[in-house]
Amino acid sequence: MTYIGNKSDLRVVGTRPDRPDGVDKVTGRAIYGADFRLAGQLVGRILRSPHAHAKIIKIDTSKARALPGVKAVMTAQDMPNITSEESFVGEGPTNFRDQSLNVMARDKVLYEGHAVAAVAAMSPSIAEAALALIEVTYEVLPHVIDVEEAMAPGAPILDETLFTAGVDPKPTTPSNIAKKIILKSGDIDAGFAKADIIAEGRYVTAAVHQAYIEPHACVATIGADGQATVYASSQGHFMIRAFCAKLLGMEISNIRVIPLEIGGGFGGKTIVYLEPVALTLSKMAGKPVKLVMTREEVFRASGPTSGAVVEVKMGAMKDGTIVAAQAVLKYQAGAFPGSPVQPGLMCAFAMYDIPNVHLTGYDVISNRAKVAAYRAPGAPISSYAAEQVVDDLARQLGMDAITIREKNAAKAGTKTVYGVTFPEIGYEAVLAAAKSHAHWKAPLGKNQGRGIATGFWFNIGGESSASVFVNEDGSVSVVSGSPDIGGSRASMAMMAAEVLGIPVANVRPIIGDTASIGFTNVTGGSRVTYATGMATVQATEKVIEQLKQRAAMIWDISPDAVDWKDGQAVPAGANAGGFDPLSLAAIAAKAGKTGGPIGSEVSVNAQGAGPGFGAHICDVEVDRETGQTTILRYTAIQDVGRAIHPSYVEGQIQGGAVQGIGWALNEEYIYDAKGKMDNAGFLDYRVPVASDLPMIEAVLVEVPNTRHPFGVRGVGEVPIVPPMAAIGNAVRDAIGIRMHSLPMSPPKVRKALDSGQG
Amino acid sequence: MSKTHVTTTINGEPAEFLAEAGLTLLDALRDEVGLTGTKEGCGSGDCGACSVIVDGRLVCSCLMLAVEAEGSTIETIEGVATGDTLHPLQRKFIEYAALQCGFCTPGFLVAAKSLLEKNNNPTETEVRFWLAGNLCRCTGYDKIVRAVMDAAAEMRGA
């Protein structure tokens, strides 16, 4: 059933109630990964490689084992040596063997921080002492960090068994290029031949980390009967269960994962690092084991997103019609294949209806931590380049930067380069909102500039489960399998309350563990309010059917003669009989006599997630003396389909925009000559702080997605796509120089001002 | 390793614990006293998730040794509400949706409370600079700053 209809008919959806988990989270009661403890738990610690690339000749753990208070010491030899197998457990494709080797190095270490051994001990100080007693003999190998150096002939090879896929004929020598991908439509040469003007550029981005404030943490316990329980904060407890089962050769039914509160993830908690280690240590020690990463470990050993080199060339006719677009994307994957270059290719020009497109992507391994998903994985990188080239086209044509986008805008019926034809989308509505916003015409001062950029993300659906129960007193419980990373308990409760016609305060949403609710994919891909919301709505509708049947039994009439209205059962019409309405509480009170407890669980594989589009307008001021760029004003406009809880939708947009601001201006992985990360802490890896920023105005455009009962589109990822280009375009406007690499840090801008080249 | 007996007052109640020489106040609060509302985000004083008030001063509890807390009066997130009555800052954080994951929230609330005790009418810039030692990765700070400003206004009776 659809509830899109008239927005003013909605009583709960679109309002801003207090979130159900709010009090727990403002009082310190909420239990996050590192807050949980079990009686008798041991302290785990992981020994990590000091080298960027080395063979492991020998690991001698005998002295560590002999230390009093040490209960277990493990290496990769204590985990199954599993075979190569592709998986789609997390947010993107991965390989179970690579995951296993990333969790614990076997023959080689591939990046500084790569885990080589782990201990479980009675206290933190004993665990630390034990790590110091493990003797690892390495044969240090030449390393490679930079993506283009890793692609070059003669580069140190990380994996002698890796041959570039997607190349014909099949290569005979190993390469760090795991895969070459080509996507195309039309005839690119004919397209450029038609163009009156050409704009192009080569852009470089740095690897950046999701930088969630909560480090990874878990407690694992396994009994002599092989029954395991893992308590962890993550973006998906079913994901943890699947990976642990595969990596440790266990049956899924023998692992129960209990989700704890999660302190941010942004994609980075859609894979495992600690859980298989904690389970292995627990099995060896016969006690629960807790593992918590330090911030330094988070930076060195958990996945950032790719740094990349992106070359873009676009051609347009005099009237502004873009006739050709070409891009080459070289993405760092980290130590194992699997960069988000594919979505990077797909998203680069997705905002536009361009007849001739040619895209080439390279997935490249190097001696860096394996990349993990980060908010719209891949898209911000290609958009950063493409949206600055569009800006250059507009400048060459003397055309308004929104007008050129309107002229070429994707709309319903536009076929993308990857083959999908867009359904109803809101890109044109977003551009119209940007054009009419006061920000676009506001005056600017000296050394100030304005930029706009737009962005696209698919949003996904997928497997979700939710159950709805009517309790004995008529209150309602909603259980779902989606960890709540930013307000999804509120949106689930609101959708259930709206469908039932009851106040949201009467609905209590909780997150079920892997043994208490059906399979649910990760909280990622902007899928939870869409897919888990769909399951919640369908389960609620089934409960209403039951409520109508129970009322019919109480009244002794046909269920067809009962309507559900405003939270009550009412006779469907005058012929049905003259009964007083029956409330949820009244029906619940008689549930025992009318067939037992009332409740329903629904599992879906949601299709048709609505594509999302955003446009960001940014004003900057550049200090010509220091090269410092200050964000003066920022407006982020996005088609959100329909906002269930507008405050949390705005929050997603504001937070995504600010992560993009950090990516644009401050953040980068810096390596020394030995391939070690130089800035593995929040002092030197500088995420934006409150004093760096103005207010971020979020403008919600609502073009409902007809495939969701309330019209929801995913909202969490789109807002990190436009910022880097929006700021790049604003800096170009302010100083007259196009900056070509991220971050646009003060020294780089200073240098550009001195040399006249960015 | 021998431990030192430390006597403090935490959230108005007497509290004692044993501390190894290298134990931080943060780990003492979390592991010895059992108050896990104070979080560790970095362990190096850069993120503010471990903010507590010691003898009236806002400190990163990860940068203070537990034994240094001898005789001190400590206030943590668990002491910000009075019984089941939330502090205005806590109410405003919920009302403004000033938290998403909520992990940095205890640190922000303790830091903001410390600000309002010193300056009950801060400008937006003053709020932003006072809270610059607290990292939030989810919200972009917009709603946090608004919540603090509005809590200040309410507490002034404005």
Coordinates of C-alpha atoms in Angstrom, one line a residue, chain A residues 7 10-17 494 498 642-646 702:
Chain A
K7 CA 1.7 15.0 2.5
L10 CA 0.4 12.3 7.3
R11 CA 0.4 12.8 11.1
V12 CA 3.7 11.3 12.1
V13 CA 5.9 11.1 9.0
G14 CA 7.5 14.5 8.4
T15 CA 7.3 15.6 12.0
R16 CA 10.3 15.8 14.4
P17 CA 9.7 13.7 17.5
M494 CA 7.5 6.7 12.9
E498 CA 1.8 6.3 10.9
R642 CA 10.3 12.0 1.4
A643 CA 11.8 12.9 4.7
I644 CA 10.5 10.6 7.5
H645 CA 12.2 12.6 10.3
P646 CA 13.4 15.8 8.6
E702 CA 10.9 15.9 -2.1

